[in-house]
Amino acid sequence: AEQFYTGDLTATGPALRYCYNNIFTESAGMTASNNTMRRVLLITDGRSNRGEPPQKVAQDLKFDKRVEVFPVGVGNNVNLQELHSVRTTIGDYNTRLIPLMLVSDFTSFAFIVDAVKQEVQDGRNFCGNPSIFK
């Protein structure tokens, strides 16, 4: 099995590349002709320090596979610059950026799971507590 987090290393680029190579493929049911939603919910501290740059892979997902990346920053020391750089736009031609979501810890994340599910399923704007949606 792939291991992308080992406690002190964050391998965001390799995790996204795994999605690119193994999930968003024809053998997994993705074809150019189907209109299946293609979204990745990226839960990270935004401090990738292992593997290829996540920004490059996020753009590859967007332009090669039409995948939207929804970043969720977890922790009090999230690298916002990295989160901004991996989020993509909504839709093929839309220039509206996917919103960032920030939570202080995984316990807090549990409280917003329903909002995250709704956003990923519907592609609607996040709504709710403005302190966690950026």
CSV table of C-alpha atoms in Angstrom, one decimal:
chain,number,residue,atom,x,y,z
A,1,ALA,CA,0.0,0.0,0.0
A,2,GLU,CA,1.1,3.6,-0.6
A,3,GLN,CA,2.1,5.6,2.3
A,4,PHE,CA,2.0,9.4,2.0
A,5,TYR,CA,2.2,10.5,5.6
A,6,THR,CA,4.7,9.1,8.1
A,7,GLY,CA,4.3,11.6,11.0
A,8,ASP,CA,6.9,14.1,10.1
A,9,LEU,CA,6.8,14.0,6.3
A,10,THR,CA,4.0,15.3,4.1
A,11,ALA,CA,4.0,13.8,0.6
A,12,THR,CA,1.3,15.8,-1.0
A,13,GLY,CA,2.7,15.7,-4.6
A,14,PRO,CA,3.0,11.9,-4.6
A,15,ALA,CA,-0.5,11.5,-3.1
A,16,LEU,CA,-1.9,13.6,-5.9
A,17,ARG,CA,0.1,11.8,-8.5
A,18,TYR,CA,-1.3,8.5,-7.1
A,19,CYS,CA,-4.8,9.9,-7.8
A,20,TYR,CA,-3.6,10.9,-11.3
A,21,ASN,CA,-2.2,7.5,-12.1
A,22,ASN,CA,-4.6,5.2,-10.3
A,23,ILE,CA,-8.0,6.8,-9.7
A,24,PHE,CA,-8.6,9.1,-12.6
A,25,THR,CA,-7.9,6.5,-15.3
A,26,GLU,CA,-9.9,4.7,-17.9
A,27,SER,CA,-9.3,1.4,-16.1
A,28,ALA,CA,-11.0,3.0,-13.0
A,29,GLY,CA,-14.0,4.0,-15.1
A,30,MET,CA,-13.0,7.6,-16.1
A,31,THR,CA,-13.3,8.3,-19.8
A,32,ALA,CA,-13.1,11.6,-21.8
A,33,SER,CA,-16.7,11.1,-22.8
A,34,ASN,CA,-18.3,10.5,-19.4
A,35,ASN,CA,-19.4,13.4,-17.2
A,36,THR,CA,-18.4,11.8,-13.9
A,37,MET,CA,-17.5,14.3,-11.3
A,38,ARG,CA,-13.7,14.5,-10.9
A,39,ARG,CA,-12.8,15.9,-7.5
A,40,VAL,CA,-10.1,15.4,-5.0
A,41,LEU,CA,-10.5,16.4,-1.4
A,42,LEU,CA,-6.9,17.2,-0.3
A,43,ILE,CA,-6.5,17.2,3.5
A,44,THR,CA,-3.1,18.5,4.4
A,45,ASP,CA,-1.0,20.7,6.6
A,46,GLY,CA,0.2,22.4,3.4
A,47,ARG,CA,3.8,21.6,4.2
A,48,SER,CA,4.8,19.1,1.5
A,49,ASN,CA,8.4,18.1,2.1
A,50,ARG,CA,8.7,14.9,0.1
A,51,GLY,CA,8.3,14.0,-3.6
A,52,GLU,CA,7.4,16.2,-6.5
A,53,PRO,CA,5.9,19.6,-6.0
A,54,PRO,CA,2.1,19.3,-5.4
A,55,GLN,CA,1.4,22.5,-7.4
A,56,LYS,CA,2.6,20.8,-10.6
A,57,VAL,CA,0.5,17.7,-10.0
A,58,ALA,CA,-2.6,19.7,-9.1
A,59,GLN,CA,-2.3,21.5,-12.4
A,60,ASP,CA,-1.7,18.2,-14.3
A,61,LEU,CA,-4.9,16.8,-12.7
A,62,LYS,CA,-6.8,20.0,-13.8
A,63,PHE,CA,-5.6,20.2,-17.3
A,64,ASP,CA,-5.0,16.6,-18.3
A,65,LYS,CA,-7.9,14.9,-16.4
A,66,ARG,CA,-10.3,17.8,-15.6
A,67,VAL,CA,-10.1,17.1,-11.9
A,68,GLU,CA,-10.9,19.9,-9.3
A,69,VAL,CA,-8.7,19.9,-6.2
A,70,PHE,CA,-10.4,21.0,-2.9
A,71,PRO,CA,-7.7,21.7,-0.3
A,72,VAL,CA,-8.5,21.6,3.4
A,73,GLY,CA,-5.7,22.8,5.7
A,74,VAL,CA,-5.5,21.1,9.1
A,75,GLY,CA,-3.6,22.5,12.0
A,76,ASN,CA,-2.4,25.8,13.4
A,77,ASN,CA,0.7,26.0,11.2
A,78,VAL,CA,-0.8,25.5,7.8
A,79,ASN,CA,1.2,26.8,4.8
A,80,LEU,CA,-1.5,28.9,3.1
A,81,GLN,CA,0.7,29.6,0.1
A,82,GLU,CA,0.9,25.9,-0.7
A,83,LEU,CA,-2.9,25.5,-0.2
A,84,HIS,CA,-3.5,28.5,-2.6
A,85,SER,CA,-1.2,27.0,-5.1
A,86,VAL,CA,-2.8,23.5,-5.3
A,87,ARG,CA,-6.4,24.6,-5.4
A,88,THR,CA,-7.9,24.7,-8.9
A,89,THR,CA,-10.7,26.5,-10.6
A,90,ILE,CA,-14.2,25.2,-10.8
A,91,GLY,CA,-15.3,23.8,-14.2
A,92,ASP,CA,-13.4,23.6,-17.5
A,93,TYR,CA,-13.6,27.2,-18.4
A,94,ASN,CA,-14.6,28.9,-15.1
A,95,THR,CA,-12.0,31.1,-13.5
A,96,ARG,CA,-13.6,31.0,-10.0
A,97,LEU,CA,-11.1,29.4,-7.6
A,98,ILE,CA,-12.2,26.7,-5.3
A,99,PRO,CA,-12.4,28.1,-1.7
A,100,LEU,CA,-9.9,27.1,0.9
A,101,MET,CA,-11.1,25.5,4.1
A,102,LEU,CA,-9.1,25.7,7.4
A,103,VAL,CA,-9.6,23.8,10.6
A,104,SER,CA,-7.4,23.7,13.7
A,105,ASP,CA,-7.4,19.9,14.1
A,106,PHE,CA,-9.0,16.7,13.0
A,107,THR,CA,-11.5,16.9,15.7
A,108,SER,CA,-12.7,20.2,14.3
A,109,PHE,CA,-12.7,18.7,10.8
A,110,ALA,CA,-15.2,16.1,12.0
A,111,PHE,CA,-17.7,18.9,12.6
A,112,ILE,CA,-17.6,20.1,9.1
A,113,VAL,CA,-17.6,16.8,7.2
A,114,ASP,CA,-21.2,17.3,6.0
A,115,ALA,CA,-20.4,20.7,4.5
A,116,VAL,CA,-17.3,19.2,2.8
A,117,LYS,CA,-19.3,16.3,1.4
A,118,GLN,CA,-22.0,18.6,0.1
A,119,GLU,CA,-19.4,20.9,-1.6
A,120,VAL,CA,-17.5,18.0,-3.2
A,121,GLN,CA,-20.8,16.4,-4.4
A,122,ASP,CA,-22.4,19.5,-5.7
A,123,GLY,CA,-19.6,21.9,-6.5
A,124,ARG,CA,-21.5,24.6,-4.7
A,125,ASN,CA,-19.8,27.4,-2.6
A,126,PHE,CA,-19.0,26.5,0.9
A,127,CYS,CA,-21.5,28.0,3.4
A,128,GLY,CA,-21.4,28.2,7.1
A,129,ASN,CA,-18.9,29.4,9.6
A,130,PRO,CA,-16.8,32.1,7.8
A,131,SER,CA,-13.9,31.5,10.2
A,132,ILE,CA,-13.2,28.1,8.6
A,133,PHE,CA,-13.9,29.0,5.0
A,134,LYS,CA,-11.4,31.2,3.2
